[in-house]
Tab-separated table of C-alpha atoms in Angstrom:
chain	number	residue	atom	x	y	z
T	1	MET	CA	37.295	16.082	44.347
T	2	GLN	CA	36.782	18.681	47.057
T	3	CYS	CA	38.458	22.079	46.891
T	4	SER	CA	39.775	23.679	50.046
T	5	TRP	CA	38.791	27.269	50.822
T	6	LYS	CA	42.368	28.324	50.122
T	7	SER	CA	42.147	26.920	46.604
T	8	VAL	CA	38.911	28.768	45.952
T	9	VAL	CA	40.446	32.067	47.074
T	10	LEU	CA	43.539	31.554	44.913
T	11	LEU	CA	41.405	30.743	41.858
T	12	ALA	CA	39.300	33.864	42.413
T	13	LEU	CA	42.352	36.094	42.729
T	14	ALA	CA	43.868	34.609	39.613
T	15	SER	CA	40.651	35.249	37.670
T	16	ILE	CA	40.554	38.880	38.766
T	17	ALA	CA	44.197	39.373	37.779
T	18	ILE	CA	43.584	37.901	34.322
T	19	GLN	CA	40.522	40.137	33.702
T	20	TYR	CA	42.380	43.256	34.882
T	21	THR	CA	45.337	42.477	32.610
T	22	ALA	CA	42.996	41.991	29.654
T	23	ILE	CA	41.318	45.359	30.203
T	24	ARG	CA	44.644	47.151	30.550
T	25	THR	CA	45.837	45.495	27.330
T	26	PHE	CA	42.897	46.746	25.259
T	27	SER	CA	42.798	50.300	26.581
T	28	PRO	CA	45.019	52.645	28.578
T	29	LYS	CA	41.826	54.177	30.000
T	30	PRO	CA	39.673	51.271	31.201
T	31	VAL	CA	36.895	53.469	32.596
T	32	SER	CA	36.541	55.301	29.289
T	33	LEU	CA	36.268	51.897	27.620
T	34	LEU	CA	33.404	50.943	29.925
T	35	CYS	CA	31.536	54.135	29.034
T	36	SER	CA	32.237	53.754	25.331
T	37	VAL	CA	30.637	50.313	25.147
T	38	GLY	CA	27.321	51.605	26.456
T	39	LEU	CA	27.495	51.582	30.232
T	40	ALA	CA	26.781	55.324	30.297
T	41	PRO	CA	23.027	56.000	30.024
T	42	ALA	CA	21.431	57.102	26.811
T	43	GLY	CA	21.405	60.847	26.398
T	44	HIS	CA	24.396	61.368	28.692
T	45	PRO	CA	27.925	61.992	27.401
T	46	ALA	CA	30.422	59.195	28.012
T	47	ASN	CA	32.537	61.495	30.154
T	48	CYS	CA	33.663	59.019	32.811
T	49	THR	CA	37.303	59.151	33.811
T	50	VAL	CA	39.605	57.170	36.048
T	51	ARG	CA	39.302	60.002	38.589
T	52	ASP	CA	35.502	59.669	38.483
T	53	LEU	CA	35.594	55.972	39.265
T	54	THR	CA	38.130	56.526	42.030
T	55	ARG	CA	35.816	59.058	43.659
T	56	LEU	CA	32.842	56.777	43.259
T	57	GLY	CA	34.574	53.796	44.860
T	58	GLN	CA	32.446	51.162	43.159
T	59	GLY	CA	30.783	52.741	40.164
T	60	THR	CA	27.092	52.871	39.386
T	61	VAL	CA	27.991	54.296	36.010
T	62	SER	CA	25.419	52.156	34.272
T	63	GLU	CA	22.584	53.818	36.208
T	64	GLN	CA	23.514	57.504	36.202
T	65	GLY	CA	25.777	59.884	34.388
T	66	CYS	CA	29.074	60.594	36.129
T	67	ASP	CA	28.264	64.271	36.584
T	68	GLU	CA	25.042	63.485	38.415
T	69	ILE	CA	26.609	60.815	40.595
T	70	LEU	CA	29.453	63.074	41.621
T	71	THR	CA	26.951	65.763	42.601
T	72	ASN	CA	25.482	63.467	45.250
T	73	THR	CA	28.463	61.311	46.264
T	74	PRO	CA	31.132	62.305	48.771
T	75	PRO	CA	34.720	61.973	47.611
T	76	PHE	CA	36.349	58.565	48.043
T	77	SER	CA	39.440	60.124	49.609
T	78	SER	CA	39.116	62.071	52.827
T	79	ALA	CA	41.878	64.358	51.570
T	80	ALA	CA	39.767	65.605	48.664
T	81	ALA	CA	38.854	69.300	48.742
T	82	PRO	CA	35.319	69.916	50.134
T	83	SER	CA	32.646	71.324	47.841
T	84	HIS	CA	28.868	71.702	47.651
T	85	HIS	CA	28.663	68.824	45.175
T	86	ALA	CA	30.792	66.464	47.275
T	87	GLN	CA	28.347	66.523	50.196
T	88	LYS	CA	25.220	64.445	50.493
T	89	ARG	CA	22.094	66.425	49.688
T	90	THR	CA	19.235	66.603	52.157
T	91	HIS	CA	15.840	66.600	50.498
T	92	ILE	CA	12.911	68.104	52.400
T	93	ILE	CA	9.184	67.943	51.781
T	94	ILE	CA	6.708	70.111	53.668
T	95	LEU	CA	3.516	68.068	53.820
T	96	ALA	CA	0.484	70.226	54.566
T	97	THR	CA	-3.012	71.231	53.524
T	98	THR	CA	-4.294	74.522	52.173
T	99	ARG	CA	-4.318	77.426	54.678
T	100	SER	CA	-2.329	75.611	57.336
T	101	GLY	CA	0.706	77.925	57.340
T	102	SER	CA	2.741	76.021	54.765
T	103	SER	CA	3.821	79.153	52.881
T	104	PHE	CA	5.346	80.486	56.088
T	105	VAL	CA	7.191	77.220	56.746
T	106	GLY	CA	8.402	77.166	53.147
T	107	GLN	CA	10.049	80.541	53.673
T	108	LEU	CA	12.106	79.097	56.516
T	109	PHE	CA	13.945	77.173	53.813
T	110	ASN	CA	13.577	79.626	50.952
T	111	GLN	CA	15.581	82.202	52.899
T	112	HIS	CA	18.515	79.842	53.388
T	113	PRO	CA	21.325	80.498	50.860
T	114	GLU	CA	22.099	76.781	50.463
T	115	VAL	CA	18.541	75.555	49.849
T	116	PHE	CA	16.832	75.298	46.468
T	117	TYR	CA	13.126	75.847	47.186
T	118	LEU	CA	10.101	75.081	45.017
T	119	PHE	CA	6.603	76.336	45.816
T	120	GLU	CA	3.860	73.835	44.906
T	121	PRO	CA	5.298	72.265	41.724
T	122	LEU	CA	2.588	69.574	41.975
T	123	TYR	CA	0.069	72.254	41.061
T	124	HIS	CA	0.964	71.538	37.448
T	125	VAL	CA	0.325	67.804	37.872
T	126	GLN	CA	-3.094	68.566	39.307
T	127	LEU	CA	-3.915	70.987	36.505
T	128	ALA	CA	-2.792	68.590	33.767
T	129	LEU	CA	-4.711	65.606	35.173
T	130	LEU	CA	-7.880	67.628	35.815
T	131	PRO	CA	-8.318	69.677	38.984
T	132	ARG	CA	-11.007	67.412	40.396
T	133	LEU	CA	-8.459	64.643	40.949
T	134	ALA	CA	-6.719	66.635	43.677
T	135	GLN	CA	-9.508	66.125	46.237
T	136	SER	CA	-11.136	63.071	44.705
T	137	ARG	CA	-12.263	60.387	47.134
T	138	ASN	CA	-12.171	57.814	44.325
T	139	MET	CA	-9.149	55.657	45.112
T	140	ALA	CA	-8.368	54.852	41.459
T	141	GLU	CA	-8.302	58.542	40.568
T	142	ARG	CA	-6.168	59.387	43.593
T	143	ARG	CA	-3.654	56.696	42.615
T	144	VAL	CA	-3.293	58.276	39.174
T	145	MET	CA	-2.615	61.675	40.701
T	146	LEU	CA	-0.268	60.363	43.382
T	147	GLY	CA	1.691	58.172	40.979
T	148	ALA	CA	2.433	61.118	38.727
T	149	ALA	CA	3.224	63.309	41.746
T	150	ARG	CA	5.747	60.838	43.155
T	151	ASP	CA	7.500	60.453	39.801
T	152	LEU	CA	7.796	64.214	39.426
T	153	LEU	CA	9.055	64.701	42.985
T	154	ARG	CA	11.772	62.118	42.438
T	155	SER	CA	12.922	63.964	39.310
T	156	LEU	CA	12.839	67.378	40.978
T	157	TYR	CA	14.911	66.222	43.925
T	158	HIS	CA	17.544	65.065	41.428
T	159	CYS	CA	17.369	68.538	39.798
T	160	ARG	CA	15.761	67.146	36.648
T	161	LEU	CA	13.417	70.102	36.372
T	162	ASN	CA	12.820	69.409	32.701
T	163	SER	CA	10.392	66.679	33.863
T	164	LEU	CA	8.095	69.499	34.962
T	165	GLU	CA	7.760	70.707	31.370
T	166	SER	CA	5.422	67.794	30.542
T	167	TYR	CA	2.794	69.220	32.909
T	168	ILE	CA	3.088	72.967	32.286
T	169	ARG	CA	0.364	74.352	29.998
T	170	PRO	CA	1.102	75.572	27.406
T	171	ARG	CA	4.176	73.386	27.156
T	172	PRO	CA	7.428	75.393	27.288
T	173	ALA	CA	9.049	76.220	23.960
T	174	ASN	CA	12.835	75.882	23.890
T	175	HIS	CA	12.717	75.137	27.640
T	176	SER	CA	11.371	78.617	28.378
T	177	THR	CA	8.099	79.387	30.164
T	178	ASP	CA	6.299	82.187	31.975
T	179	LYS	CA	3.675	79.795	33.361
T	180	LEU	CA	5.542	78.202	36.259
T	181	PHE	CA	3.188	78.461	39.242
T	182	ARG	CA	4.380	81.052	41.788
T	183	ARG	CA	7.892	81.173	40.331
T	184	GLY	CA	8.451	84.375	42.294
T	185	ALA	CA	8.056	82.511	45.600
T	186	SER	CA	11.450	80.873	45.084
T	187	ARG	CA	14.559	83.008	45.647
T	188	SER	CA	16.625	80.503	43.685
T	189	LEU	CA	14.460	81.088	40.603
T	190	CYS	CA	14.693	84.860	41.061
T	191	SER	CA	18.479	84.940	41.340
T	192	PRO	CA	21.388	84.189	39.007
T	193	PRO	CA	21.799	81.941	37.068
T	194	ALA	CA	18.007	81.468	36.697
T	195	CYS	CA	17.496	85.255	36.540
T	196	GLU	CA	20.333	87.314	35.096
T	197	ALA	CA	18.302	90.492	35.692
T	198	ALA	CA	18.954	90.009	39.416
T	199	LEU	CA	22.659	90.572	38.855
T	200	GLY	CA	23.881	93.962	40.057
T	201	PRO	CA	26.224	96.318	38.135
T	202	GLU	CA	29.232	95.016	40.062
T	203	GLY	CA	28.287	91.371	39.653
T	204	GLN	CA	26.615	90.962	43.039
T	205	SER	CA	23.310	89.105	43.351
T	206	LEU	CA	20.334	91.369	44.084
T	207	VAL	CA	17.404	90.411	46.309
T	208	LEU	CA	14.167	91.199	44.470
T	209	ALA	CA	11.524	92.737	46.710
T	210	ASP	CA	8.565	90.483	45.990
T	211	GLU	CA	7.074	87.908	43.623
T	212	GLY	CA	5.753	90.553	41.275
T	213	GLU	CA	9.145	92.198	40.846
T	214	CYS	CA	10.690	88.811	40.119
T	215	VAL	CA	8.204	88.106	37.341
T	216	ARG	CA	8.598	91.591	35.841
T	217	ARG	CA	12.382	91.743	35.908
T	218	CYS	CA	13.323	88.148	35.258
T	219	GLY	CA	10.933	87.408	32.399
T	220	PRO	CA	10.252	83.807	31.264
T	221	LEU	CA	12.042	81.082	33.175
T	222	ASN	CA	14.670	79.103	31.311
T	223	VAL	CA	14.320	75.588	32.719
T	224	SER	CA	17.893	74.699	31.802
T	225	LEU	CA	19.182	77.609	33.891
T	226	ALA	CA	16.846	76.571	36.718
T	227	ILE	CA	18.524	73.154	36.663
T	228	ASP	CA	21.890	74.872	37.086
T	229	ALA	CA	20.492	76.837	40.021
T	230	CYS	CA	19.270	73.624	41.648
T	231	ARG	CA	22.601	71.864	41.245
T	232	ALA	CA	24.432	74.810	42.769
T	233	LYS	CA	22.608	74.333	46.108
T	234	ARG	CA	23.345	71.802	48.813
T	235	HIS	CA	19.731	70.940	49.618
T	236	THR	CA	16.276	70.960	48.043
T	237	ALA	CA	12.974	71.777	49.793
T	238	ILE	CA	9.530	71.399	48.246
T	239	LYS	CA	6.231	72.559	49.723
T	240	THR	CA	3.024	70.793	48.734
T	241	VAL	CA	-0.622	70.622	49.789
T	242	ARG	CA	-1.391	67.969	47.176
T	243	ILE	CA	-0.178	64.825	48.947
T	244	PRO	CA	-2.915	63.724	51.386
T	245	GLN	CA	-0.959	61.395	53.662
T	246	VAL	CA	2.634	60.592	54.561
T	247	SER	CA	2.102	56.950	53.568
T	248	ASP	CA	1.663	58.182	49.975
T	249	LEU	CA	5.372	59.071	50.056
T	250	ARG	CA	6.682	55.782	51.413
T	251	ALA	CA	8.378	54.735	48.160
T	252	LEU	CA	10.340	58.008	48.094
T	253	ILE	CA	11.172	57.942	51.807
T	254	GLU	CA	12.590	54.432	51.493
T	255	ASP	CA	14.695	55.361	48.445
T	256	PRO	CA	18.294	55.474	49.774
T	257	LYS	CA	19.348	57.792	46.945
T	258	LEU	CA	16.964	60.561	48.015
T	259	ASN	CA	17.691	61.096	51.722
T	260	LEU	CA	14.158	62.506	52.015
T	261	LYS	CA	12.845	63.965	55.273
T	262	VAL	CA	9.207	64.882	55.899
T	263	VAL	CA	7.930	67.866	57.843
T	264	GLN	CA	4.244	67.184	58.512
T	265	LEU	CA	2.651	70.570	59.201
T	266	VAL	CA	-0.712	70.506	60.976
T	267	ARG	CA	-3.101	73.173	62.176
T	268	ASP	CA	-6.298	73.266	64.204
T	269	PRO	CA	-9.011	72.403	61.606
T	270	ARG	CA	-11.171	75.198	63.006
T	271	GLY	CA	-8.394	77.626	62.072
T	272	ILE	CA	-8.063	76.072	58.613
T	273	LEU	CA	-11.801	76.456	58.019
T	274	ALA	CA	-11.843	80.107	59.098
T	275	SER	CA	-8.878	80.919	56.851
T	276	ARG	CA	-10.403	79.175	53.838
T	277	ILE	CA	-13.706	81.009	54.271
T	278	GLU	CA	-11.842	84.312	54.140
T	279	THR	CA	-9.555	83.356	51.252
T	280	PHE	CA	-11.644	81.197	48.905
T	281	ARG	CA	-14.828	83.226	48.879
T	282	ASP	CA	-16.523	81.440	45.978
T	283	THR	CA	-15.726	77.890	47.019
T	284	TYR	CA	-16.805	78.579	50.607
T	285	ARG	CA	-19.752	80.830	49.734
T	286	LEU	CA	-22.284	78.685	51.619
T	287	TRP	CA	-20.100	78.656	54.715
T	288	ARG	CA	-20.075	82.440	54.558
T	289	LEU	CA	-23.856	82.397	54.267
T	290	TRP	CA	-24.071	80.186	57.368
T	291	ARG	CA	-21.870	82.618	59.277
T	292	ALA	CA	-23.891	85.635	58.166
T	293	THR	CA	-27.386	84.226	58.806
T	294	GLY	CA	-26.755	81.765	61.622
T	295	ARG	CA	-28.554	79.057	59.629
T	296	ARG	CA	-26.690	76.182	57.966
T	297	PRO	CA	-27.641	75.836	54.254
T	298	HIS	CA	-29.104	72.399	53.541
T	299	ASN	CA	-26.831	71.931	50.505
T	300	LEU	CA	-23.601	72.867	52.295
T	301	ASP	CA	-20.683	70.619	51.309
T	302	LEU	CA	-19.575	69.366	54.706
T	303	GLY	CA	-17.032	67.122	53.024
T	304	GLN	CA	-14.734	70.124	52.597
T	305	ILE	CA	-13.694	70.003	56.244
T	306	ASN	CA	-14.325	66.275	56.757
T	307	THR	CA	-11.691	65.447	54.134
T	308	VAL	CA	-9.113	67.620	55.855
T	309	CYS	CA	-9.625	65.882	59.192
T	310	GLU	CA	-9.695	62.362	57.735
T	311	ASP	CA	-6.453	62.842	55.807
T	312	PHE	CA	-4.749	64.568	58.729
T	313	LEU	CA	-5.793	61.847	61.160
T	314	ARG	CA	-4.588	58.987	58.955
T	315	SER	CA	-1.296	60.701	58.193
T	316	VAL	CA	-0.569	61.814	61.756
T	317	SER	CA	-1.549	58.402	63.138
T	318	THR	CA	0.944	56.793	60.761
T	319	GLY	CA	3.715	59.159	61.806
T	320	LEU	CA	3.050	58.870	65.545
T	321	SER	CA	2.937	55.062	65.348
T	322	ARG	CA	6.665	55.258	64.521
T	323	PRO	CA	6.979	52.747	61.682
T	324	SER	CA	10.539	51.690	60.876
T	325	TRP	CA	10.423	53.291	57.406
T	326	LEU	CA	9.878	56.732	58.993
T	327	ARG	CA	12.661	56.398	61.545
T	328	GLY	CA	14.669	59.630	61.568
T	329	ARG	CA	12.647	60.982	58.622
T	330	TYR	CA	9.427	62.385	60.107
T	331	LEU	CA	8.693	65.467	62.177
T	332	LEU	CA	5.220	66.595	63.258
T	333	LEU	CA	4.989	70.380	63.533
T	334	ARG	CA	1.952	72.279	64.786
T	335	TYR	CA	1.458	75.658	63.135
T	336	GLU	CA	0.370	77.165	66.446
T	337	ASP	CA	3.669	76.222	68.114
T	338	LEU	CA	5.649	77.750	65.270
T	339	ALA	CA	3.524	80.910	65.386
T	340	ARG	CA	4.028	81.363	69.129
T	341	PHE	CA	7.699	80.343	69.304
T	342	PRO	CA	9.066	80.873	65.782
T	343	LEU	CA	12.805	80.957	66.572
T	344	GLN	CA	12.724	78.040	68.995
T	345	LYS	CA	10.698	75.819	66.671
T	346	THR	CA	12.799	76.744	63.656
T	347	ARG	CA	15.950	75.741	65.520
T	348	GLU	CA	14.322	72.409	66.402
T	349	LEU	CA	13.297	71.981	62.783
T	350	TYR	CA	16.800	72.578	61.463
T	351	SER	CA	18.266	70.275	64.111
T	352	PHE	CA	15.978	67.458	62.934
T	353	LEU	CA	17.137	68.041	59.358
T	354	ASP	CA	20.823	68.189	60.371
T	355	LEU	CA	21.129	71.590	58.702
T	356	VAL	CA	22.935	74.690	59.912
T	357	LEU	CA	20.512	77.523	60.679
T	358	ASP	CA	21.779	80.478	58.676
T	359	GLN	CA	21.603	83.978	60.155
T	360	SER	CA	19.555	85.104	57.152
T	361	VAL	CA	16.757	82.757	58.254
T	362	GLU	CA	16.761	84.102	61.804
T	363	ASP	CA	16.706	87.675	60.495
T	364	TRP	CA	13.764	86.846	58.239
T	365	ILE	CA	11.829	85.347	61.160
T	366	LEU	CA	12.334	88.447	63.275
T	367	ASN	CA	11.226	90.716	60.437
T	368	ASN	CA	8.196	88.641	59.427
T	369	THR	CA	6.539	87.571	62.657
T	370	ARG	CA	5.827	91.022	64.039
T	371	GLY	CA	3.628	92.458	61.310
T	372	SER	CA	0.433	94.345	62.055
T	373	ARG	CA	-2.917	92.614	62.171
T	374	ASP	CA	-4.256	95.083	59.598
T	375	LEU	CA	-1.611	94.037	57.059
T	376	SER	CA	-2.255	90.320	57.460
T	377	SER	CA	-5.997	90.840	57.025
T	378	ARG	CA	-5.568	92.779	53.780
T	379	GLN	CA	-3.031	90.473	52.134
T	380	LYS	CA	-4.280	86.908	52.276
T	381	PHE	CA	-1.124	85.210	51.020
T	382	THR	CA	1.458	87.319	52.827
T	383	THR	CA	3.858	85.757	55.311
T	384	VAL	CA	4.280	89.079	57.138
T	385	ARG	CA	2.024	89.031	60.175
T	386	ASP	CA	1.763	89.059	63.943
T	387	SER	CA	2.203	85.296	64.069
T	388	ALA	CA	1.296	84.790	67.728
T	389	ALA	CA	-1.950	86.776	67.376
T	390	ASN	CA	-2.763	85.005	64.121
T	391	ALA	CA	-2.518	81.505	65.605
T	392	GLU	CA	-5.971	81.560	67.219
T	393	ASN	CA	-7.746	84.462	65.533
T	394	TRP	CA	-10.225	81.984	64.023
T	395	ARG	CA	-12.061	82.188	67.343
T	396	VAL	CA	-13.538	85.555	66.410
T	397	LYS	CA	-14.267	84.590	62.790
T	398	LEU	CA	-16.468	81.509	63.216
T	399	THR	CA	-19.866	81.283	64.872
T	400	PHE	CA	-20.220	78.940	67.822
T	401	ASP	CA	-22.442	76.587	65.769
T	402	MET	CA	-19.769	76.309	63.067
T	403	VAL	CA	-17.175	75.532	65.699
T	404	VAL	CA	-19.387	72.864	67.284
T	405	TYR	CA	-19.903	71.140	63.938
T	406	THR	CA	-16.182	71.172	63.123
T	407	GLN	CA	-15.304	69.823	66.570
T	408	THR	CA	-17.802	67.001	66.175
T	409	ALA	CA	-16.486	66.016	62.759
T	410	CYS	CA	-12.821	66.288	63.821
T	411	GLN	CA	-12.942	65.326	67.509
T	412	GLN	CA	-10.469	62.451	67.253
T	413	LEU	CA	-7.958	64.619	65.416
T	414	LEU	CA	-8.305	67.414	67.993
T	415	ASP	CA	-7.562	64.950	70.773
T	416	VAL	CA	-4.493	63.498	69.044
T	417	LEU	CA	-2.990	66.899	68.259
T	418	GLY	CA	-3.813	68.570	71.573
T	419	TYR	CA	-6.449	71.115	70.535
T	420	LYS	CA	-9.042	71.850	73.226
T	421	THR	CA	-12.771	71.571	72.679
T	422	VAL	CA	-14.977	74.557	73.572
T	423	TYR	CA	-18.440	74.089	75.065
T	424	HIS	CA	-19.755	77.639	75.384
T	425	ALA	CA	-19.708	80.717	73.176
T	426	ARG	CA	-18.118	82.799	75.908
T	427	GLU	CA	-15.309	80.257	76.195
T	428	LEU	CA	-14.756	80.530	72.439
T	429	ARG	CA	-14.346	84.314	72.582
T	430	ASN	CA	-12.126	84.371	75.679
T	431	LEU	CA	-8.791	84.811	73.872
T	432	SER	CA	-6.876	85.071	77.126
T	433	HIS	CA	-7.300	81.303	77.448
T	434	SER	CA	-5.486	79.317	74.741
T	435	LEU	CA	-7.119	76.312	73.108
T	436	VAL	CA	-3.721	74.792	72.298
T	437	GLU	CA	-2.429	72.310	74.849
T	438	ASP	CA	1.272	72.211	75.651
T	439	ARG	CA	2.442	69.174	73.715
T	440	THR	CA	5.861	68.089	72.522
T	441	PHE	CA	6.078	66.034	69.345
T	442	LEU	CA	9.608	64.695	69.017
T	443	PRO	CA	11.072	62.926	65.984
T	444	PHE	CA	12.214	59.348	66.613
T	445	SER	CA	15.498	57.858	65.519
């Protein structure tokens, strides 16, 4: 006997009606019944309500607690009152390498009142899994590091900052620690509720002057309060120099729950080398000896700059090839462009992220891109500097031989990113002629 399509539809509707009647018979609050029989996750209160399910449309109550879902899900009804928690969060990762200007870019988000910013949380993963894994060329070791890093990033973007406690040494007691790396670099962690000491006498939030003042006044960080601070913001931004290539983030980028966007920050490798020589004096001691004597030490670790160029080239080549999984989620940003045109490039950056550029960010840019050259030379990690002058000051800090070697090792990367090769020492020192080609790197959608 063959059933017509009308019969099938009628049978399905009848089945749904019977199941609905049964649920209503057993409980006046059917959603509470679902939670009470174990559909809420372990460790979360069964606090689902009819209103929750209405707002969720079709519930994913079995996967997340209602509170967390509602934080990231817009209201089902367009008439619902707007709130921070009802809007979809944008998650941002600044992908860079050491001494490429990533701290400066991080501040472009840290200064925004609706962004929760974390400075290098993957530092703790590196430290816990042995520092050598961070730059290891052994693929098995890199997979261990990257696997842990991806898991932690996923948790942090969902404001589960307690996941970080497993990597902090010594492990936090009662969710309190004074060992969070560069806690003072995050305004969110130096403001209420994460820091009650930043609350003024009339209840207003104070802006602490610098990282040191934050550490002194705020005391140990309560991770539970940091979670509250994260959930109070609309967006989350994380800066890291510990993910070598954008392809290492593919699983997170393709996760529809994350809405992750990548800002790939690059810099002329000759500028990176010059900055590292000045900043990491012990690690780059032999490079300093080469610069001082004019003779390259036979035991110099050339892999230090080779690794930078190899990782950059692979990552940038992936991004510029425009794979479908990066569509609308990848922006290539040259540090030199940002240093020369900070306001213009910041506006382009915020446009890519679909964020509103707050006036506080523009004010910060104006106040922090006109610093003196003397100040930037004395304070290696400051973001206050003459940014335009700083963009190519490596040209007076490296010898011509050092530049020639770096160009040879990184020639393909220089060509892709639009950095000019120099062929004579006088050309290197002629600062009136820029070595940065005019290039436009647009995101694709």
